[in-house]
CSV table of C-alpha atoms in Angstrom, one decimal:
chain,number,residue,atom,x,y,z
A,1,UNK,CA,-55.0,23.7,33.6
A,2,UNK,CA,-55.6,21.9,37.0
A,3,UNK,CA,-55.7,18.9,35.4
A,4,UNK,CA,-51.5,19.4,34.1
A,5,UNK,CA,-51.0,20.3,37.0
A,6,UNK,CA,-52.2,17.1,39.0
A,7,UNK,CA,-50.7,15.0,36.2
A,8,UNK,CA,-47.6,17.1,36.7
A,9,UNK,CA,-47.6,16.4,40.6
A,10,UNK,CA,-48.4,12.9,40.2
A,11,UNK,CA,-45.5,12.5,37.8
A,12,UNK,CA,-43.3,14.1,40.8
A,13,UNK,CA,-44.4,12.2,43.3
A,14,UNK,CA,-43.9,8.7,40.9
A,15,UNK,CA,-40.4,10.3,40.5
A,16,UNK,CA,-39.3,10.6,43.5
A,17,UNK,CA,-41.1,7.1,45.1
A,18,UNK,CA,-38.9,5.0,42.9
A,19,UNK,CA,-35.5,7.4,43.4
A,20,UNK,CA,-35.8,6.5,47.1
A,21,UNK,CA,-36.4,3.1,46.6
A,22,UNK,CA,-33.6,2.6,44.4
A,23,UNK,CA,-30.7,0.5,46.3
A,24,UNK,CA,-27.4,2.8,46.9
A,25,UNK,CA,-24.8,0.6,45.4
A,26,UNK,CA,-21.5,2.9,47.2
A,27,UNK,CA,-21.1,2.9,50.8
A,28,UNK,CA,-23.9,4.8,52.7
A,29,UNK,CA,-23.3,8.0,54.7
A,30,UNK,CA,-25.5,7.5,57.7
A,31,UNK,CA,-24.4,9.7,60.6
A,32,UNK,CA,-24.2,13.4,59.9
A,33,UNK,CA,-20.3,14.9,59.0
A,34,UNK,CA,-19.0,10.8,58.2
A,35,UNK,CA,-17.8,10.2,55.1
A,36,UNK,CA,-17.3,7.2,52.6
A,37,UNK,CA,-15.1,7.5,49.5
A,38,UNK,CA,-15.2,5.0,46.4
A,39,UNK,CA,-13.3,4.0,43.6
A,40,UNK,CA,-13.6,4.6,40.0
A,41,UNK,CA,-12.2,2.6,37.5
A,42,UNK,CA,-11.6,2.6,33.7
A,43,UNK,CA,-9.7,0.3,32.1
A,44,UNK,CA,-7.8,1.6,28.7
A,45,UNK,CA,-6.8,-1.3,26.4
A,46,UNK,CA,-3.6,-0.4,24.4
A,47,UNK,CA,-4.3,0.0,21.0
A,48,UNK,CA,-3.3,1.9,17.6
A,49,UNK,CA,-2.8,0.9,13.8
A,50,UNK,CA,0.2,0.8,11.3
A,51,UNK,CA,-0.2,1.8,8.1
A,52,UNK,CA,2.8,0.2,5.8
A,53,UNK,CA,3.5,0.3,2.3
A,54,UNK,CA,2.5,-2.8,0.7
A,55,UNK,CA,5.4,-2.3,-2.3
A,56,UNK,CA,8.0,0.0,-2.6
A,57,UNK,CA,7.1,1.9,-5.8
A,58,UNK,CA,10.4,3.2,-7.4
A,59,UNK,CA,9.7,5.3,-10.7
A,60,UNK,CA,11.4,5.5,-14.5
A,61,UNK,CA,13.7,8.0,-12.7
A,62,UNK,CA,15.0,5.0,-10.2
A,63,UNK,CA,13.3,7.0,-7.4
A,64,UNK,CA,10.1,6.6,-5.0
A,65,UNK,CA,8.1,7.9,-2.0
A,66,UNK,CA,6.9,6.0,0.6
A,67,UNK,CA,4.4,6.4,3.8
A,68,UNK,CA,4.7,4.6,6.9
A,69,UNK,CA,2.0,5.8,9.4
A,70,UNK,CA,0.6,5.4,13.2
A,71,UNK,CA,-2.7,6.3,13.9
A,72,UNK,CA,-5.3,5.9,17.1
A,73,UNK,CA,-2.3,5.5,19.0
A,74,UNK,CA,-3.6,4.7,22.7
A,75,UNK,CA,-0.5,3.8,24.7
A,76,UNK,CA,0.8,3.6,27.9
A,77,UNK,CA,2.5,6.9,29.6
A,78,UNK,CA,5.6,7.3,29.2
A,79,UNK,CA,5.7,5.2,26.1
A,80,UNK,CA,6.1,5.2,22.4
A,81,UNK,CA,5.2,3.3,19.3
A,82,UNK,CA,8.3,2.7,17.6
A,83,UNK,CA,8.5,1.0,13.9
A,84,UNK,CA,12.0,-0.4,13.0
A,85,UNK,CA,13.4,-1.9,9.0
A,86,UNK,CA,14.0,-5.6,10.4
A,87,UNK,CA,14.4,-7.8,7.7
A,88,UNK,CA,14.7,-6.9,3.6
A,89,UNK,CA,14.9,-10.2,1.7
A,90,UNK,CA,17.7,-9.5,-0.3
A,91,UNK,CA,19.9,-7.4,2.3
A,92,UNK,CA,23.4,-8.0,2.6
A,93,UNK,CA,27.0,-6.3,3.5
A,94,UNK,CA,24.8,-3.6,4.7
A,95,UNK,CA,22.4,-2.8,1.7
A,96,UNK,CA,19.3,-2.6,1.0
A,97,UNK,CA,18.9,-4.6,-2.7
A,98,UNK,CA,16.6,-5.1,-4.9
A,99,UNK,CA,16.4,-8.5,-6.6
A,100,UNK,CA,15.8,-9.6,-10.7
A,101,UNK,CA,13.0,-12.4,-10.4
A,102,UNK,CA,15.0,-15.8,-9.8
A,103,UNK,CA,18.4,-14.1,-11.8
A,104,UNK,CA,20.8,-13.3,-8.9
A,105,UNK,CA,20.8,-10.1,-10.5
A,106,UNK,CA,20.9,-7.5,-7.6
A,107,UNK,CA,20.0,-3.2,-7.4
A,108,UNK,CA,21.5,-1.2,-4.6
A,109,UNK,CA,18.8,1.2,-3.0
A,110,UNK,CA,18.8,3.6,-0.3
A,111,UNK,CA,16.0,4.6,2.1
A,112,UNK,CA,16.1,7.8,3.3
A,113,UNK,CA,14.0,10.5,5.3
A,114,UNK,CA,14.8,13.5,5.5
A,115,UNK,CA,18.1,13.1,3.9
A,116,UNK,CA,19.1,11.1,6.9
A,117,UNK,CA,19.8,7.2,5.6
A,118,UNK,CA,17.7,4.7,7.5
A,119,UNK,CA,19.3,1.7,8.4
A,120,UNK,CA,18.1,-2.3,9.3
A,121,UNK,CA,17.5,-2.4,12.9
A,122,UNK,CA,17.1,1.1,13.9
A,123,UNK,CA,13.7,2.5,14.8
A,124,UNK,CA,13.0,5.3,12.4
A,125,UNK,CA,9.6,6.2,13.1
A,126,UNK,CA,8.6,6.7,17.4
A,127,UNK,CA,4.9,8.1,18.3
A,128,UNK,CA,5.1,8.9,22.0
A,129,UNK,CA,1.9,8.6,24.1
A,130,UNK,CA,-0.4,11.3,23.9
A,131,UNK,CA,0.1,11.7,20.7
A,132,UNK,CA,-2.6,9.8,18.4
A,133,UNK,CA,-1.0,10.1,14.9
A,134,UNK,CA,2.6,9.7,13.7
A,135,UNK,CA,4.8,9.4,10.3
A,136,UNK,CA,7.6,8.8,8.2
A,137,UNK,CA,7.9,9.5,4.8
A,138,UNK,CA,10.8,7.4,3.1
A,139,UNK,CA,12.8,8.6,-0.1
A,140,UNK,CA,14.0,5.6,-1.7
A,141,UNK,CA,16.6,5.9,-4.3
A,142,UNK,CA,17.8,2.9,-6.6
A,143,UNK,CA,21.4,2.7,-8.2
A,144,UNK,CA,21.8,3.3,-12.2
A,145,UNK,CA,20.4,0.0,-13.6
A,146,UNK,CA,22.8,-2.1,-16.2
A,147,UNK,CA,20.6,-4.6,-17.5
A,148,UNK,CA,16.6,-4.7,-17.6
A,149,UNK,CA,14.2,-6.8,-15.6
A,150,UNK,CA,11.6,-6.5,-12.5
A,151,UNK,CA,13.7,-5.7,-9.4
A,152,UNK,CA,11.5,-6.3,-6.3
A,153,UNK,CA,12.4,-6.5,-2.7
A,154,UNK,CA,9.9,-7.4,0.3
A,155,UNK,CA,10.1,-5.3,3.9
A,156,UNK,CA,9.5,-6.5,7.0
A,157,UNK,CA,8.3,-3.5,9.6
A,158,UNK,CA,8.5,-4.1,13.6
A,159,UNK,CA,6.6,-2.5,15.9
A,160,UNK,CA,7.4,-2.1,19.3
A,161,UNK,CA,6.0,-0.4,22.2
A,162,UNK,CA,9.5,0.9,24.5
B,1,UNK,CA,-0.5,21.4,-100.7
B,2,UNK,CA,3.5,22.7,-101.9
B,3,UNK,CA,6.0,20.6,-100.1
B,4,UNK,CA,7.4,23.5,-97.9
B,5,UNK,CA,3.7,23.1,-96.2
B,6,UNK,CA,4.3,19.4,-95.5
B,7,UNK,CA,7.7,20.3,-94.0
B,8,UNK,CA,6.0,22.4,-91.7
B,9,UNK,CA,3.3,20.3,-91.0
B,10,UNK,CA,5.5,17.2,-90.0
B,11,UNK,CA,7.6,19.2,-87.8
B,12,UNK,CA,5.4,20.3,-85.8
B,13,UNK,CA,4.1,16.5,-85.5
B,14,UNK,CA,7.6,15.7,-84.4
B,15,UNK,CA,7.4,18.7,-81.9
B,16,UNK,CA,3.8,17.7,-80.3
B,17,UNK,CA,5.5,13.7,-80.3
B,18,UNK,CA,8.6,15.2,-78.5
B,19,UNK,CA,6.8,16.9,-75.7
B,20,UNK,CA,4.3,14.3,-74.8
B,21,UNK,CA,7.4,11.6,-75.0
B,22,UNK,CA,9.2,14.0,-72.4
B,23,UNK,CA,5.7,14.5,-70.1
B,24,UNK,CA,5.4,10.9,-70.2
B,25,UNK,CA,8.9,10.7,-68.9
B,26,UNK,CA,8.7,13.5,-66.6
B,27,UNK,CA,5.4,12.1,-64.8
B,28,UNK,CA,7.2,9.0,-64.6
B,29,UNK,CA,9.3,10.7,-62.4
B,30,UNK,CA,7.4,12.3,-60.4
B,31,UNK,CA,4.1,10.6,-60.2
B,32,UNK,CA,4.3,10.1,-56.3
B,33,UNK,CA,4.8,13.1,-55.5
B,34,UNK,CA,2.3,14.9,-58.1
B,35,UNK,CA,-0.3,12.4,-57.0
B,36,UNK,CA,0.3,10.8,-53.6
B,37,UNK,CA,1.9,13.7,-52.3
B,38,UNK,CA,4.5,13.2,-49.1
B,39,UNK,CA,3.0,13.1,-46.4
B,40,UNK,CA,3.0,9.9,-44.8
B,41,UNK,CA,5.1,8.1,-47.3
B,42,UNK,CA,8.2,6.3,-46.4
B,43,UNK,CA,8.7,4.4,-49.4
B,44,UNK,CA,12.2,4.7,-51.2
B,45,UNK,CA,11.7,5.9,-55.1
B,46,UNK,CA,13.1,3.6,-58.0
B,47,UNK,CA,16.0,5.8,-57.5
B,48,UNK,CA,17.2,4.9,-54.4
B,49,UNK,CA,16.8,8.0,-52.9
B,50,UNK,CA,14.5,8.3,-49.6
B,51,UNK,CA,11.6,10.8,-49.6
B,52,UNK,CA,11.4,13.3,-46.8
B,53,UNK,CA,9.7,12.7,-43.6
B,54,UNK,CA,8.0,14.7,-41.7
B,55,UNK,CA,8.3,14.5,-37.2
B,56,UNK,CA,5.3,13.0,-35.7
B,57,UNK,CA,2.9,15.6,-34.2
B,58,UNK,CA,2.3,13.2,-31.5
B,59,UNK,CA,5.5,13.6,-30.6
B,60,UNK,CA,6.6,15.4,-27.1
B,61,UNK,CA,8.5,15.7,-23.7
B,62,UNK,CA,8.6,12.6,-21.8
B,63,UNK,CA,5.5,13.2,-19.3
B,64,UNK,CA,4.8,10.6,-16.4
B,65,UNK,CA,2.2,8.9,-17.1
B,66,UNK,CA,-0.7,9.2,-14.5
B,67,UNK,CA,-1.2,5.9,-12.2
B,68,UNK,CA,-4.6,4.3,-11.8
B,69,UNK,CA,-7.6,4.6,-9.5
B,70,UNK,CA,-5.9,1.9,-7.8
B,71,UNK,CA,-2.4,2.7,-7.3
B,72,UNK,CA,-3.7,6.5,-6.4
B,73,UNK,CA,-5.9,5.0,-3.5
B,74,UNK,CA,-3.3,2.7,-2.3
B,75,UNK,CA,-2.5,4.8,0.9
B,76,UNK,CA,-0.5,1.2,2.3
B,77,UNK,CA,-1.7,-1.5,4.7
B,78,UNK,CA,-3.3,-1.0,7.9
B,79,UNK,CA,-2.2,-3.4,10.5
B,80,UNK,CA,-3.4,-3.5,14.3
B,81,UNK,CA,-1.3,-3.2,17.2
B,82,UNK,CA,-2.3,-4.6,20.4
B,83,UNK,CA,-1.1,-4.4,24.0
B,84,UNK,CA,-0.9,-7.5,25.5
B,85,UNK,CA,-2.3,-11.0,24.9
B,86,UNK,CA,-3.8,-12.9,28.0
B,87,UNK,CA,-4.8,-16.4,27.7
B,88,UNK,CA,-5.3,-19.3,30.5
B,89,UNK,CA,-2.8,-21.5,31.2
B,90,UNK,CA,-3.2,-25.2,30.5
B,91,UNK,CA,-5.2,-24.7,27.9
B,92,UNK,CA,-5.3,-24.7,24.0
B,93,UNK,CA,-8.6,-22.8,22.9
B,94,UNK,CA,-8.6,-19.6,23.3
B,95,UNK,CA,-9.9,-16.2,22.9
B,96,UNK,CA,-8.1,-14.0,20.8
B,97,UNK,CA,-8.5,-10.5,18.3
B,98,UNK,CA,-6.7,-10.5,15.4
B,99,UNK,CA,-8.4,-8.1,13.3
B,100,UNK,CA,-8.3,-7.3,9.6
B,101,UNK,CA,-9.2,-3.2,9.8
B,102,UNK,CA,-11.9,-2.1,7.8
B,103,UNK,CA,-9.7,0.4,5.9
B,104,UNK,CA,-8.3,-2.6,3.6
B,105,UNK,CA,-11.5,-2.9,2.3
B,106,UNK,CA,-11.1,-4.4,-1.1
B,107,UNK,CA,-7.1,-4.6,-1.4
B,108,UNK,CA,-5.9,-6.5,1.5
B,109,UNK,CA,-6.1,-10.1,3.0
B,110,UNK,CA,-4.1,-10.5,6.3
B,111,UNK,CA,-2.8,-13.7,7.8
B,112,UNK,CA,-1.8,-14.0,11.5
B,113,UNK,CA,1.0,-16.1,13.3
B,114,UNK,CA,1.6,-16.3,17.0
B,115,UNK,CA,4.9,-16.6,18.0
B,116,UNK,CA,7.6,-17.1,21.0
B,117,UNK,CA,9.5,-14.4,20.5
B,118,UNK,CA,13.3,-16.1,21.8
B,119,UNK,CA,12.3,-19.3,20.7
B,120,UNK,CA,10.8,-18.4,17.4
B,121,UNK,CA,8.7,-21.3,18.2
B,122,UNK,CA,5.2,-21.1,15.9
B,123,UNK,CA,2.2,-21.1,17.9
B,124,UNK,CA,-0.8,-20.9,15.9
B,125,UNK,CA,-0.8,-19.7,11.8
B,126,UNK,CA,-4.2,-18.4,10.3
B,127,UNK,CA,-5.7,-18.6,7.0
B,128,UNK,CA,-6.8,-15.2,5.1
B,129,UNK,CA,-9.1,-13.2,7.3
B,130,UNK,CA,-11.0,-10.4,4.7
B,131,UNK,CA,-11.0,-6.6,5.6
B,132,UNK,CA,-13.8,-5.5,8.5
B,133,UNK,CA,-13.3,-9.5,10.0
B,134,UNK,CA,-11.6,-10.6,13.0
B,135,UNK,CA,-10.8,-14.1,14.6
B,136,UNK,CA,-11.7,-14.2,17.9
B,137,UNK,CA,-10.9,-17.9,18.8
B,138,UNK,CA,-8.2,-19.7,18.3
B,139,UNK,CA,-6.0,-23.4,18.8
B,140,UNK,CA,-2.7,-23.2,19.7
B,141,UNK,CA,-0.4,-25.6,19.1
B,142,UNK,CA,0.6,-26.6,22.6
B,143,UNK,CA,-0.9,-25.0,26.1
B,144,UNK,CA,1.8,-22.7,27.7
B,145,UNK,CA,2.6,-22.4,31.7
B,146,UNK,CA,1.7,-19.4,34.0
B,147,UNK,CA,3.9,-16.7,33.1
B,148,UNK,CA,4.8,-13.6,31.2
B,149,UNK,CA,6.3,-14.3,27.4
B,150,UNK,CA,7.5,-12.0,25.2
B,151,UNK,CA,5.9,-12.7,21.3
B,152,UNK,CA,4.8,-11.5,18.0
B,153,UNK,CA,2.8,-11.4,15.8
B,154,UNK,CA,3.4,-12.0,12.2
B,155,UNK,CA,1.1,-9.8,9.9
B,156,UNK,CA,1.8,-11.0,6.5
B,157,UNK,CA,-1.0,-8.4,3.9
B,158,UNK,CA,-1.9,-10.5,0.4
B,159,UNK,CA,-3.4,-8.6,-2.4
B,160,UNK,CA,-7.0,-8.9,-3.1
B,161,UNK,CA,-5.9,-10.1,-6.7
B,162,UNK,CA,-6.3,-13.6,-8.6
B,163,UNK,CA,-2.7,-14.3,-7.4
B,164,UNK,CA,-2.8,-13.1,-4.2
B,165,UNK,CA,0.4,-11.4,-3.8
B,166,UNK,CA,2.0,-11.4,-0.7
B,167,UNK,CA,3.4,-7.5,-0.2
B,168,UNK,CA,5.5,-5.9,2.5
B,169,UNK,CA,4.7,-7.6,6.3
B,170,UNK,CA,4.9,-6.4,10.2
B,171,UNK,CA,6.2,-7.8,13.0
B,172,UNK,CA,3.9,-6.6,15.8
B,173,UNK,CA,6.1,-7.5,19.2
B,174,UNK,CA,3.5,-8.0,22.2
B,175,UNK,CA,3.3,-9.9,25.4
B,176,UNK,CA,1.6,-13.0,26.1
B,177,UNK,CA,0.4,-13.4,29.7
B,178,UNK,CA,-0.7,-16.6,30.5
B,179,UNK,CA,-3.0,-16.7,33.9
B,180,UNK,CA,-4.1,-19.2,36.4
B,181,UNK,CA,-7.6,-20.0,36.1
């Protein structure tokens, strides 16, 4: 027992040798009622990830469901992660298409969430800051084929930060 | 033996000939049916007449059919998003993070360009980087001036596959400061 508690006190007195002699890296308060103040700083990289479709899936019944996503948003205030339709490769006079391999054999479709048609151009997705996760889910809708074939069409998705 | 015995004798010959010559004609007839049966036959008879078929008992309602381990799985690609880009001006090599995020592990490559936004002018272009690696250094095709430029970067995904299919791509718009050193 009175050997604890010599160790104990030796352990104290180690303790408190090397707090004093630590250095004080702030400013030092030396007279009594002065103060100091310091500055704290943490810098907070902007970050987050989109998650696009990597096809457009459309079924037998000319119809498919699509996610686009934005997670571990970490943005500045005041801000949002917004993710705009940009370019389609075969777009034209205002429609989305889908193409026939090298036959310029085109398919109307329609992208839609919500019921609400999306358009080239105008953000359709936004993730304001503060808010980690974010998404879209987009109806698309082909037009009654006529003749057979693959029909493909490739997306481009921009992401802004406004 | 009196004659009216014969008589009777022969006719009922004739009679036994008779039947068996109709039987014989009779299974002739019939044979397939008699023997084989109908059931799975959709041969025509020597008559021209088809025999009856029966509907498939595989057949049924028109039921999607369920899509792969694969296609389930495939939530879409993951592309990174970044802040800013700051490099030193005046120079060529420089220090970069263009990520591939580890949740494309084993369906996506991604390839990285640089660009000037206004100008469209191409700075640097990667090859593949695979899923969970990043490029941290990179050459640029010319050294840019102190400022603040506006840019993107071009994330073009390719399928892990043989053919290495290019899919859907993002345009991630950032800004490019180039410092002093």
């Amino acid at each position: 027992m009175k050997t604890n508690k010599k160790m104990i006190s030796l352990l104290l007195i180690m303790v408190m040798t090397i707090a004093f002699s630590l250095p004080v890296s702030a400013a030092q308060v030396t007279n009594n009622g002065e103060s100091q103040g310091t500055t704290l700083s943490y810098s907070v990289s902007q970050v987050f990830i989109v998650t696009i479709p990597s096809t457009v899936t459309i079924d037998a019944s000319g119809e498919g469901t699509e996610t686009v996503s934005v997670s571990n948003a970490v943005i500045p205030y005041g801000k949002s992660v917004k993710v705009t339709i940009t370019e389609a490769a075969n777009y034209s006079d205002s429609k989305f298409r889908l193409k026939d391999g090298e036959n310029a054999n085109y398919l109307n479709y329609t992208i839609k969430i919500g019921g609400n048609s999306i358009s080239k151009g105008n953000p359709f997705l936004s993730v304001p800051a503060g808010t980690a996760t974010g998404s879209a889910e987009l109806a698309i809708k082909a037009d009654t084929p006529t003749k057979s074939g693959m029909y493909t069409d490739s997306l481009t998705f921009t992401v802004t930060i406004e | 033996m009196n004659n009216k015995g014969k008589w009777l004798r022969r006719i009922i010959i004739g009679v036994v000939i008779l039947a068996f010559m109709c039987g014989g004609v009779a299974f002739g007839m019939n044979y397939r049916t008699w023997i084989q049966g109908d059931e799975g036959s959709d041969q025509i008879d020597g008559g021209g007449s088809a025999v009856k078929k029966k509907v498939d008992s595989a057949a049924g309602d028109y039921v999607e059919p369920e899509k792969t381990n694969t296609e389930n799985q495939d939530v879409g690609v993951a592309i990174p998003g970044w802040g800013y880009i700051s490099i030193p001006a005046g120079e060529t090599d420089i220090a970069v993070d263009f990520p591939n995020p580890d949740a494309n592990a084993e369906k996506y490559y991604l390839s990285f360009e640089l660009r000037l936004k206004d100008s469209g002018e191409i700075l640097y272009t990667s090859e593949l980087v695979p899923p969970g690696k990043t490029i941290q250094k990179i050459t640029l095709s010319r050294a840019l001036e102190e400022g603040s430029y506006q840019a993107v970067v071009h994330v073009q995904p390719y399928k892990m596959d043989e053919n290495q299919t290019p899919t859907n791509n993002a345009d991630m718009e950032t800004e490019l400061v180039v410092y002093n050193t």
